[in-house]
XYZ file of C-alpha atoms in Angstrom:
609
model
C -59.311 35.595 15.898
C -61.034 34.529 18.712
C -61.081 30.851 20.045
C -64.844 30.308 19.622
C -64.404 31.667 15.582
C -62.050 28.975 15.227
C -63.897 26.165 16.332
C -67.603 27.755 13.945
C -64.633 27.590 11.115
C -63.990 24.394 11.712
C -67.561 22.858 12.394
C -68.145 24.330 8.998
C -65.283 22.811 7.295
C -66.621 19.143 8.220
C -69.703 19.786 7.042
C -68.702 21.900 3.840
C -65.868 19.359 3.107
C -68.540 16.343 2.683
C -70.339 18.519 0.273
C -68.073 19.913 -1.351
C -69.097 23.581 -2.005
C -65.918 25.750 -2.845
C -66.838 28.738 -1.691
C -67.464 27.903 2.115
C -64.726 25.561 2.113
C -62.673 28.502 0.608
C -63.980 31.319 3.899
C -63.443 28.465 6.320
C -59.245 27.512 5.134
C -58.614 31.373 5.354
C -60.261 31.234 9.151
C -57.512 28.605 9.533
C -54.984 30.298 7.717
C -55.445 33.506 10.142
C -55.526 31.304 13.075
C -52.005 29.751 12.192
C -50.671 32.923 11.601
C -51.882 34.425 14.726
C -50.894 31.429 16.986
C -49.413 28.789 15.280
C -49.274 26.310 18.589
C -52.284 27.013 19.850
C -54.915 26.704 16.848
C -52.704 23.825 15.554
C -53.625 21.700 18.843
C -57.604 22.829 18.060
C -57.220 21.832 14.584
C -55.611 18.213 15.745
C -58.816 17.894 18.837
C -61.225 18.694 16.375
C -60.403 16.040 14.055
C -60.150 17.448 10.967
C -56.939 16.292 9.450
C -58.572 13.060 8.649
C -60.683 15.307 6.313
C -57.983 17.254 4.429
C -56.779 13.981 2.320
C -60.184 14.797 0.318
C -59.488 18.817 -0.315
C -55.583 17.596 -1.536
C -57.428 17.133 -5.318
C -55.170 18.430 -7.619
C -58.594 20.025 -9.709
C -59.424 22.138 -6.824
C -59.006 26.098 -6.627
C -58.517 25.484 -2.645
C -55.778 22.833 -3.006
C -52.755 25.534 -2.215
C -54.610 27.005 0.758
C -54.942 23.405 2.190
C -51.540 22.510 1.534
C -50.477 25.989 2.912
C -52.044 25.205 6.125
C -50.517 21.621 6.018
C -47.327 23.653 5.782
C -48.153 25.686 8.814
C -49.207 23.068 11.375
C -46.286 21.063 10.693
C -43.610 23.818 11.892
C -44.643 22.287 15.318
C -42.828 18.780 15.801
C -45.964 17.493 17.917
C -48.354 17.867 14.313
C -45.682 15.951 12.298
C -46.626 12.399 12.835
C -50.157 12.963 12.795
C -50.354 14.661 9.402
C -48.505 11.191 8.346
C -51.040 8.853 10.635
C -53.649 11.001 8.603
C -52.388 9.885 4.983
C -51.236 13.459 3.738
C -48.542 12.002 2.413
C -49.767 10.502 -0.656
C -52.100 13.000 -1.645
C -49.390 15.484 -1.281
C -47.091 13.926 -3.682
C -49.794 13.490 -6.471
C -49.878 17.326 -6.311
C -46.145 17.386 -7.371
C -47.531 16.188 -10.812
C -49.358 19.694 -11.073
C -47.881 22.235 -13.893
C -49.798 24.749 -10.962
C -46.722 26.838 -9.445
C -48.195 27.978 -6.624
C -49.725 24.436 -5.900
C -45.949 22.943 -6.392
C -44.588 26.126 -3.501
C -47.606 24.945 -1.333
C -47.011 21.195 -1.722
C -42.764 21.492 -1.295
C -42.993 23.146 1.911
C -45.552 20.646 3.176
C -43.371 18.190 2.530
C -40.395 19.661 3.563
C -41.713 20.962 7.156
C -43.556 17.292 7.177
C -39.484 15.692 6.886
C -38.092 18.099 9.466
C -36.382 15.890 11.798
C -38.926 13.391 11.675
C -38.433 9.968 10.947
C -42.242 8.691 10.297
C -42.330 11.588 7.571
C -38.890 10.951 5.824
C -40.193 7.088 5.559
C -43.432 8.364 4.215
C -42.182 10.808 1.668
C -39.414 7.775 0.616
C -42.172 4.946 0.400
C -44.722 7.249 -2.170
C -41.214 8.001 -4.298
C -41.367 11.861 -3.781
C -37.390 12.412 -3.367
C -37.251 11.522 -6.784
C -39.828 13.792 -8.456
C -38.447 16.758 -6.055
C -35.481 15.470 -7.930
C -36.648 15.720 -11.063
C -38.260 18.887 -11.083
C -34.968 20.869 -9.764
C -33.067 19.733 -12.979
C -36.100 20.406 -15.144
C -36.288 23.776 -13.230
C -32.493 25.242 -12.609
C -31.887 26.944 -16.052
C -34.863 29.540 -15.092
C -33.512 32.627 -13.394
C -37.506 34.223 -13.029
C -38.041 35.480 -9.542
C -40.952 33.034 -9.176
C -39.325 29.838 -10.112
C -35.831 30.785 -8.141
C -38.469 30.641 -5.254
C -40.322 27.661 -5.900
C -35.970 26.341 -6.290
C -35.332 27.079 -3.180
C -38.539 25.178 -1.334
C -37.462 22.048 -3.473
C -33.647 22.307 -2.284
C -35.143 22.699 1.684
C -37.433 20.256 0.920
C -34.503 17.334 0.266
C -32.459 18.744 2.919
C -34.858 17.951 5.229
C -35.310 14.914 3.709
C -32.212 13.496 3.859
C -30.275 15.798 6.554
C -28.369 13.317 8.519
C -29.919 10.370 7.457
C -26.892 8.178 5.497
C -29.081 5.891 3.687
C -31.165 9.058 2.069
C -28.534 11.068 1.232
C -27.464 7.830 -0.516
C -30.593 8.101 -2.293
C -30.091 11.755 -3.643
C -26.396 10.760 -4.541
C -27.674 8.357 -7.073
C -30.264 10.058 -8.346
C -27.710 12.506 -9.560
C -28.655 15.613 -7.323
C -25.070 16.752 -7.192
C -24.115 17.817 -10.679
C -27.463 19.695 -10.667
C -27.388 21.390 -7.706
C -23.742 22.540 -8.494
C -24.674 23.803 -11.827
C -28.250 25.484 -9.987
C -25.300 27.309 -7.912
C -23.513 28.319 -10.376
C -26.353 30.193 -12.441
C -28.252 31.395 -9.671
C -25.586 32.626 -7.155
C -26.935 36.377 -7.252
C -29.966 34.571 -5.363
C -29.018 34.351 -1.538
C -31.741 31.904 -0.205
C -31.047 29.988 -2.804
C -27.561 29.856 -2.745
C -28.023 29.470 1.163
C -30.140 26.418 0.560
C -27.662 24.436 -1.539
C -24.740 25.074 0.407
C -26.434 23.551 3.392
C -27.798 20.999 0.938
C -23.607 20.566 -0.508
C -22.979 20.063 3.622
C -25.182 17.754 4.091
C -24.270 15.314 1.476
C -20.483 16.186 1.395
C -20.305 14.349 4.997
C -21.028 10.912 3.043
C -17.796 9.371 1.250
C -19.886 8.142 -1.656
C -20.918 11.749 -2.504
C -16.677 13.127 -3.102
C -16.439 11.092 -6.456
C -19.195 12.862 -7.938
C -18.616 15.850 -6.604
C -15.201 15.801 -8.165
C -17.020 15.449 -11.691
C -17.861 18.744 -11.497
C -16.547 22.623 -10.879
C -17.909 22.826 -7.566
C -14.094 23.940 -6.398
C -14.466 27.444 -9.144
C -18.275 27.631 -7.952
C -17.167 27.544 -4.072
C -14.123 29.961 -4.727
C -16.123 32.331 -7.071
C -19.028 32.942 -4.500
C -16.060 32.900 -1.665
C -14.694 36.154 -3.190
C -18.126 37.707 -3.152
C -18.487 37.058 0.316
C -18.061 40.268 2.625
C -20.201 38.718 5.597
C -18.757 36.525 8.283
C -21.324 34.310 8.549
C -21.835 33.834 4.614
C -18.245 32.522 4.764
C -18.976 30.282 7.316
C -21.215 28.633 5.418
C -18.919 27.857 3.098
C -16.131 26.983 5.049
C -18.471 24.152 6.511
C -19.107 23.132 2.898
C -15.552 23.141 1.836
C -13.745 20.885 4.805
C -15.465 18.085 4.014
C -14.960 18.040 0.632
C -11.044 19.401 1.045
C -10.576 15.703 2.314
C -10.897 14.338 -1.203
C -7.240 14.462 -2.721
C -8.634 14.917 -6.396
C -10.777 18.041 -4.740
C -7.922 19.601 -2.543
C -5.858 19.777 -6.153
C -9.294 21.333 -7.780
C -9.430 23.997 -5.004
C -5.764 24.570 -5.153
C -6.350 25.576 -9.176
C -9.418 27.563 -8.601
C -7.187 29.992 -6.020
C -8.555 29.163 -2.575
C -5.175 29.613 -1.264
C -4.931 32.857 -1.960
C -9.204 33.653 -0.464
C -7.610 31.745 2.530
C -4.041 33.526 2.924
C -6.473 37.272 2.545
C -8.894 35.811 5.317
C -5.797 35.117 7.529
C -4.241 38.199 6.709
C -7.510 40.433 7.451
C -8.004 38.813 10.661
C -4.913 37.999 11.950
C -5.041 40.993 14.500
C -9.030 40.970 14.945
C -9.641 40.518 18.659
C -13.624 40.024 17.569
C -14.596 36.287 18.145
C -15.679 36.176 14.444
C -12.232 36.837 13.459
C -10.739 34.759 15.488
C -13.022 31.904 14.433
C -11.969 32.701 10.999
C -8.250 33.179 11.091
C -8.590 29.098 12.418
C -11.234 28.192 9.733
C -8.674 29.420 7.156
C -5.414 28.304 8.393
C -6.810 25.069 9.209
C -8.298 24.559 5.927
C -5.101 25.343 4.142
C -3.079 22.851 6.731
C -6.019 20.211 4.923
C -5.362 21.286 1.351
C -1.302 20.606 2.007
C -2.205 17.016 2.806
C -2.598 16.042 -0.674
C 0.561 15.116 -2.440
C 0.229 16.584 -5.278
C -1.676 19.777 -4.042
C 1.000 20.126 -1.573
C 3.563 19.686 -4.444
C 2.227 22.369 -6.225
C 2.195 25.153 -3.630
C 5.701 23.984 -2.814
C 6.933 25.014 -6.141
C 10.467 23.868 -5.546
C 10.902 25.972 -2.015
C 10.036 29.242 -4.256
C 6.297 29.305 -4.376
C 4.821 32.398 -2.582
C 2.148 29.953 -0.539
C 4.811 27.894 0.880
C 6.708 31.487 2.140
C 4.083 33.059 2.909
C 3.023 29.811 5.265
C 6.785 30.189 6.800
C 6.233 33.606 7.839
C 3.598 32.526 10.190
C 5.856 30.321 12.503
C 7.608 33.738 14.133
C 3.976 34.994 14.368
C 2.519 36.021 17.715
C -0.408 34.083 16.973
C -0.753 30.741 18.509
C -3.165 29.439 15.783
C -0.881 30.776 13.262
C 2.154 29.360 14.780
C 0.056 25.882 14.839
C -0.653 26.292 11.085
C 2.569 27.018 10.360
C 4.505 24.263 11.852
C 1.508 21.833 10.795
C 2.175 23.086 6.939
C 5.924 22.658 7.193
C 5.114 18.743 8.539
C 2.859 18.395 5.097
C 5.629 19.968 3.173
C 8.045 17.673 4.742
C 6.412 14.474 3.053
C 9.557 13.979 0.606
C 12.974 13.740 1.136
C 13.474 16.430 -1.736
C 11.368 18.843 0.094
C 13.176 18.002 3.537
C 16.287 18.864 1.855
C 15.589 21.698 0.640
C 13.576 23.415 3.869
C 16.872 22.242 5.996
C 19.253 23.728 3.642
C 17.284 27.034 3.577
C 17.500 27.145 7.500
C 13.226 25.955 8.224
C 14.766 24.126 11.367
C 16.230 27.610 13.310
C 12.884 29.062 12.994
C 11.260 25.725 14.569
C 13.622 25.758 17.212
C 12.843 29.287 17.886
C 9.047 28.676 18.206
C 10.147 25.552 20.546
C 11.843 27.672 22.618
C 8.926 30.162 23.334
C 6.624 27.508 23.575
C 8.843 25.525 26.821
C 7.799 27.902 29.475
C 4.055 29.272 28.319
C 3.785 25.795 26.568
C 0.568 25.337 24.404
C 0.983 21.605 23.734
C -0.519 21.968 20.396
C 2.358 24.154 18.782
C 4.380 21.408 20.741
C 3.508 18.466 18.861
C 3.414 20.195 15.769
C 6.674 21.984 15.660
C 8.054 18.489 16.846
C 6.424 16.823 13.845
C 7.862 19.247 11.431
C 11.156 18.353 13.314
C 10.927 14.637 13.133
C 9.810 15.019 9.470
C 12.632 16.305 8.604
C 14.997 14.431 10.539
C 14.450 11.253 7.705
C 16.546 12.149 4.944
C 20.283 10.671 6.754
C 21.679 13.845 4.613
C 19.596 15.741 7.149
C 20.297 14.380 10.725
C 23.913 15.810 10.957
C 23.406 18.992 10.261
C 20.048 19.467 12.153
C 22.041 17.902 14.806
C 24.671 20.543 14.402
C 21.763 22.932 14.948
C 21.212 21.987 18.054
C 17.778 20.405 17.737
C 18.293 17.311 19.714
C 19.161 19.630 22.959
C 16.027 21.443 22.518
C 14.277 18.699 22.213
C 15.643 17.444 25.083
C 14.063 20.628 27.073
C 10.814 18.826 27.048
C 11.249 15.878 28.495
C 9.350 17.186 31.491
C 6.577 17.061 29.766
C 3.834 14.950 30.981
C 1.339 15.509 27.640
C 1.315 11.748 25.848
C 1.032 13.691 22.098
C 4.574 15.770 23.286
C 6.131 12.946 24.497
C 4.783 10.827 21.514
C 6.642 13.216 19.015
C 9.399 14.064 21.124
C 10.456 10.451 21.627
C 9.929 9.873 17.031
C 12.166 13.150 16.636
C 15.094 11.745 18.734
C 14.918 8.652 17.105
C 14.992 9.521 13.401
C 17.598 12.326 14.518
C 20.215 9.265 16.063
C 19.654 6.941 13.047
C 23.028 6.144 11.287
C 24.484 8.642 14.098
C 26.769 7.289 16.121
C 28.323 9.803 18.155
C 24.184 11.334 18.533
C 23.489 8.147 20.044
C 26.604 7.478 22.078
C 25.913 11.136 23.719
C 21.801 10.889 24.411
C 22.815 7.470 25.776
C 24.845 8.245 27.998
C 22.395 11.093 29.115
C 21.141 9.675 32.256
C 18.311 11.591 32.874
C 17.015 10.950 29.203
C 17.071 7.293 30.482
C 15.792 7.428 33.419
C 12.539 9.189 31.591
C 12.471 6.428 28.806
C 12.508 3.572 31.011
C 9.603 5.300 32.902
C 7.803 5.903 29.691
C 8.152 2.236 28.883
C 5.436 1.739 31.235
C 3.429 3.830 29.817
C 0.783 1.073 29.752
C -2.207 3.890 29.332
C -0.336 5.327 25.906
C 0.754 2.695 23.582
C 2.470 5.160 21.579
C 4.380 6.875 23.897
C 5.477 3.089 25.555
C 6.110 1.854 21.837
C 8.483 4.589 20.985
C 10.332 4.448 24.332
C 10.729 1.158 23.873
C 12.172 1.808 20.209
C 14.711 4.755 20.978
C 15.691 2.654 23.627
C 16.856 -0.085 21.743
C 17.922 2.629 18.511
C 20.779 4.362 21.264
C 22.204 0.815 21.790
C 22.217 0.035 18.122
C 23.295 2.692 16.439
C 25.926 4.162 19.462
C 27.147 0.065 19.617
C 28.453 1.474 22.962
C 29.597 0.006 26.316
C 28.915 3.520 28.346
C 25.501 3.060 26.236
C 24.549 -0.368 27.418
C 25.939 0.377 31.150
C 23.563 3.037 31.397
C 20.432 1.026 30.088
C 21.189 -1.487 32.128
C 21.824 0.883 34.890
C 18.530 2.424 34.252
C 16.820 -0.943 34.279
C 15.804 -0.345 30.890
C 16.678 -4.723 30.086
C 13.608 -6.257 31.345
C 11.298 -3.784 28.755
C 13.688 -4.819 25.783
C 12.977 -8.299 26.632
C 8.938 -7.586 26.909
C 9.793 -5.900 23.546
C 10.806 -8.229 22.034
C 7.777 -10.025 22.060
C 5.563 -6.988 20.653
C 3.193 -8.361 17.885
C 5.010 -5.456 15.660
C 8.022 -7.647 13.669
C 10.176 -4.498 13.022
C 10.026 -3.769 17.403
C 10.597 -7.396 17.975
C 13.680 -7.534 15.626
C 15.432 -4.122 17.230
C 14.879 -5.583 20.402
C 16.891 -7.981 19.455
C 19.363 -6.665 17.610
C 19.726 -4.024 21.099
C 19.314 -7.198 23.352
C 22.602 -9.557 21.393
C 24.796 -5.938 21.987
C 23.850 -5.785 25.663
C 25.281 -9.539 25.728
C 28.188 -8.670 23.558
C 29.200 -5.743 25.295
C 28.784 -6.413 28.800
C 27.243 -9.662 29.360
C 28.973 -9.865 33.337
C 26.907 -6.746 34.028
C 23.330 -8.031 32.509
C 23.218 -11.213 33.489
C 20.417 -10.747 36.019
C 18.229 -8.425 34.462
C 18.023 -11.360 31.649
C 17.406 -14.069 33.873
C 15.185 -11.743 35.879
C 13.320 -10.991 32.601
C 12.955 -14.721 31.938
C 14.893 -14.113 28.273
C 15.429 -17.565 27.939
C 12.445 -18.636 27.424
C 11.606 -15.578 25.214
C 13.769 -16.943 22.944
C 12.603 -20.654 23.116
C 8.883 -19.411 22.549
C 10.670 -17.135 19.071
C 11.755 -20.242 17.907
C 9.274 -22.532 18.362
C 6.627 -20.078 17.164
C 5.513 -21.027 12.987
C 4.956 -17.576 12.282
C 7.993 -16.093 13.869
C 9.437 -13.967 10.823
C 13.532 -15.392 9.520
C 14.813 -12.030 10.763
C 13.189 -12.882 14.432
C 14.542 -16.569 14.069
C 18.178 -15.745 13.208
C 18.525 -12.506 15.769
C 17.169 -15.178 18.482
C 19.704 -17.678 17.383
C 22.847 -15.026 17.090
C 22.002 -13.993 21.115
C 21.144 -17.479 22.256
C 25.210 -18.061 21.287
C 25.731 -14.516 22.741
C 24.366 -15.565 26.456
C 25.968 -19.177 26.488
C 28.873 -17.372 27.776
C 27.075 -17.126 31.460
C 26.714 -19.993 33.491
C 23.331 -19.336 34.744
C 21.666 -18.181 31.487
C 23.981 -21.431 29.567
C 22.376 -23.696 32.886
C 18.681 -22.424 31.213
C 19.328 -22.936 27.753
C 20.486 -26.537 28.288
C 16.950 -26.780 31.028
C 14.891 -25.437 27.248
C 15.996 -28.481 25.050
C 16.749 -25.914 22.832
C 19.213 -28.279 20.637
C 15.399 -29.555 19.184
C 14.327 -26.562 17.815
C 17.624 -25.540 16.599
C 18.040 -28.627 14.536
C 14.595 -28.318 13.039
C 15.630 -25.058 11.856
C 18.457 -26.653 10.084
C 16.025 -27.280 6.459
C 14.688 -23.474 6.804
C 14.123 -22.158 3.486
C 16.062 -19.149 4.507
C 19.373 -19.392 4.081
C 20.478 -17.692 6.426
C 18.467 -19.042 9.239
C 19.607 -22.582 8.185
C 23.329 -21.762 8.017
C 22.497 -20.134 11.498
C 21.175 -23.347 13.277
C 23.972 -24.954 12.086
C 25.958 -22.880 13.465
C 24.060 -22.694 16.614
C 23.544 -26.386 16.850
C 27.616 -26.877 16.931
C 27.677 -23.890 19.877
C 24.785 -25.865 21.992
C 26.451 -29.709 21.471
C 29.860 -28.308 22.067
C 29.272 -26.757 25.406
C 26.711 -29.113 26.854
């Protein structure tokens, strides 16, 4: 259609809308209708020039025989974002919901997609469909609507689901909305009996997406059987992409714990152990994309207690070995799964007990051990997780020592990735807990030392300086060694046990401690600088004197204030402090303990001053 034919159709419409006569009006809107369809863009702009969405307000009447080739057009020019905010500055809006009142099918396609192209990504639109209340009758048709499996009404479904996607895609506040009108149990059940329709099972999956990102939406979902609806299209699914789609629907909602146990019961372990197993050797990016989809999903669905529980099945379910036999994979994302799932597993002692005792730890060490040299630092941390997981239970520690796990552990102290050093430094620790000899031999590892006092200044990764700080201070208490402390102190690991022991954490404060009174009972002579140097004294004044210093902090302080008396220079501060003031304060401390303490700290500071 040429230009000029256009602009005749549209002088006519101004002059035939005034008067109203049908049947010009009628020829002119399927002018415009070809024109849209020929070049959107272009005859959208001429439509906009020509001023003549002002007039289409007046053709909107719901007794007209033109009203769903105006709204059609309305449709059309708003696919371009430049015509959305003028069809609102023109007042379409209202006139386009009174149309949703019409028992007129083809009038309620017409007016949906209006709507709906109106609300793509536009703000003015969404706040002029939400201020004339049409979310709601949208709302209201759907679950007057979903019980009717007719070709014609599964289509006029599926502009009503786009329309409130558009509505409320990533807009919290409207999503909100839907939630509480009740959209969810609907839509589910609209899934459920129309899932031989694939627009419109297309539309409420992204419409599931969209409001599955909002927190609010979980608890309802988990009122109904979206997990069986989600499984039972999953199976049906032979298409990559259609599997995407509901993968994306499916994480979000996997992070409910209440879903995660529904999934787990409607088999979407077993969809996701096929997927791996079909694409574990795919070289194709789409397989690849889904062997991680999968595994990661299941790694989600293990990180509910009792979902994870379940597949455990006392160390015999199939899940849980068929999850083991991807740690000697030769797939890194496998591996990664693998190790992650045995760290979920690993939430219980029980569980720990029973994955050491059926020899879980050689095949970690194994994956360690190919992962040192081509190290990907992601089936690092993991397999160290699983480790350090299963370090807890003390029945554990010796024989996962005797396995060798602290020496491979040790192999990675090179590295120089914060999440590896994070997890290596937590494995070591839980493995020397209540292990002497453990301790007494990593302490005396100088090169282990020399790393953690270089870690504890870490200042850029709290983590990593926290728990140097903490298996620091764990090799001196649990080894209660001389060679131990020598080689700290040696190390010039002191001074960060000091600045540890004012951490605002009360469990690192009182270790420090505890670590700090050994170093003066074992080999005061040798750390007498480093505590001056690390102004300790006064440390322990400020412990004291501090209100909300916990008992536990006030006795330790007290037990190595006695401890350092023994050295002149150190005895010459605490006499400089006036500590004998705070002490004697401490005397009527409703903890026993802490009282009986200052007494017996009192006696220690009058006696030798």
């Amino acid at each position: 259609m040429s230009p000029n034919n256009l602009s005749d159709a549209l002088e006519k419409l101004k002059l035939a809308s005034t008067d109203s006569a049908t049947d010009s009006v009628e020829s002119c809107l399927d002018c415009l209708l070809k024109a849209l369809a020929n070049n959107n863009t272009e005859a959208s702009v001429k439509i906009q020039e020509m001023g003549i969405l002002p007039l289409l307000p007046t053709l909107l009447s719901p007794q007209s025989s033109c009203t769903p080739k105006v709204a059609n057009i309305i449709a059309e020019l708003a696919k371009n974002e430049f015509m959305r905010s003028p069809c609102v500055g023109a007042g379409l809006i209202p006139p386009l919901i009174q149309l949703l009142h019409s028992a007129n099918q083809e009038v309620l396609l017409q007016t949906g997609r209006a709507l709906g192209n109106i609300c793509y990504d536009s703000h003015e639109g969404r706040s002029a469909v939400d201020l004339a209340g049409g979310a709601q009758i949208v709302a209201e048709h759907i679950k007057s609507l979903f019980q009717n499996t007719e070709p014609e009404n599964e289509k006029l479904l599926t502009v009503f689901c786009g329309m409130l996607m558009n509505y409320s895609n990533d807009n919290d506040s409207l999503q909100a909305q839907l939630i509480n009108m009740g959209v969810i149990p609907t839509l589910v059940k609209l899934l459920g009996i129309h899932s031989h329709n694939t627009a419109l099972t297309e539309m409420c999956l992204i419409a599931f997406g969209n409001l599955a990102e909002l927190e609010s939406s979980k608890e309802q979902f988990a009122s109904t059987n979206i997990a069986e609806e989600l499984v039972r299209l999953f199976q049906k699914q032979s298409e990559h992409e259609k599997k995407e789609m509901i993968f994306e629907v499916l994480a979000p909602l996997a992070e409910n714990d209440v879903i995660k146990l529904q999934l787990v019961e409607a088999g979407l372990v077993e969809c996701l152990l096929e997927v791996v197993a079909q694409t574990v050797d795919g070289e194709r990016e789409e397989d690849i994309a889904q062997l991680k989809t999968a595994s990661d999903l299941m790694v989600l669905l293990l990180l509910g207690d009792e979902s994870m529980q379940k597949l455990f099945e006392g160390g015999k379910g199939s899940v849980f070995q068929r999850v083991l036999s991807w740690i000697p994979s030769h797939n890194h994302q496998l591996q990664l799964a693998g190790a992650l799932a045995i760290a979920n597993f690993a939430r219980n002692d029980g569980n720990c007990i029973h994955m050491v005792d059926t020899g879980i730890v050689q095949k970690l060490l194994k994956l360690l051990d190919r992962h040192v040299e081509e190290g990907n630092v992601t089936v690092q941390h993991a397999a160290l997780s699983a480790l350090r997981n299963l370090a807890i239970p003390v029945v554990n520690k010796s024989k996962m020592l005797s396995a060798g796990v602290a020496d491979v552990v040790l192999r990675f102290l090179q590295s120089e990735m914060p999440p590896v050093q994070f997890k290596l430094l937590g494995t070591l620790r839980m493995l020397i807990d209540t292990q002497a000899e453990a301790a007494d031999q990593l302490g005396t590892n100088g090169k282990l030392v020399e790393r953690l006092v270089e870690w504890c200044e870490a200042k850029d990764h709290a983590g990593v300086m926290g728990e140097s700080n903490r298996l620091l201070s764990a090799l001196i208490r649990h080894s209660k060694s001389k060679e131990v402390v020598r080689a700290v102190i040696h190390g010039g690991g002191v001074k960060h046990l000091v600045t540890m022991a004012t951490s605002e954490h009360m469990i690192m404060q009182n270790e420090a401690l505890v670590a700090l009174g050994l170093i003066a009972a074992l080999d005061l002579g040798k750390t007498e600088k480093d505590f001056v140097g690390a102004n300790l004294v006064s440390v322990l004044h400020k412990l004291l004197s501090d209100e909300r210093s916990a008992p536990e902090i006030k006795y330790n302080s007290m037990i190595l204030i006695c401890a350092v008396m023994g050295s002149e220079p150190l005895h010459k501060e605490v006499q400089s402090l006036a500590f004998i003031d705070v002490v004697s304060k401490l005397r009527a401390h409703e903890n026993k303990m802490v009282s009986h303490q200052a007494s017996l700290t009192e006696q220690r500071l009058t006696a030798q001053s």
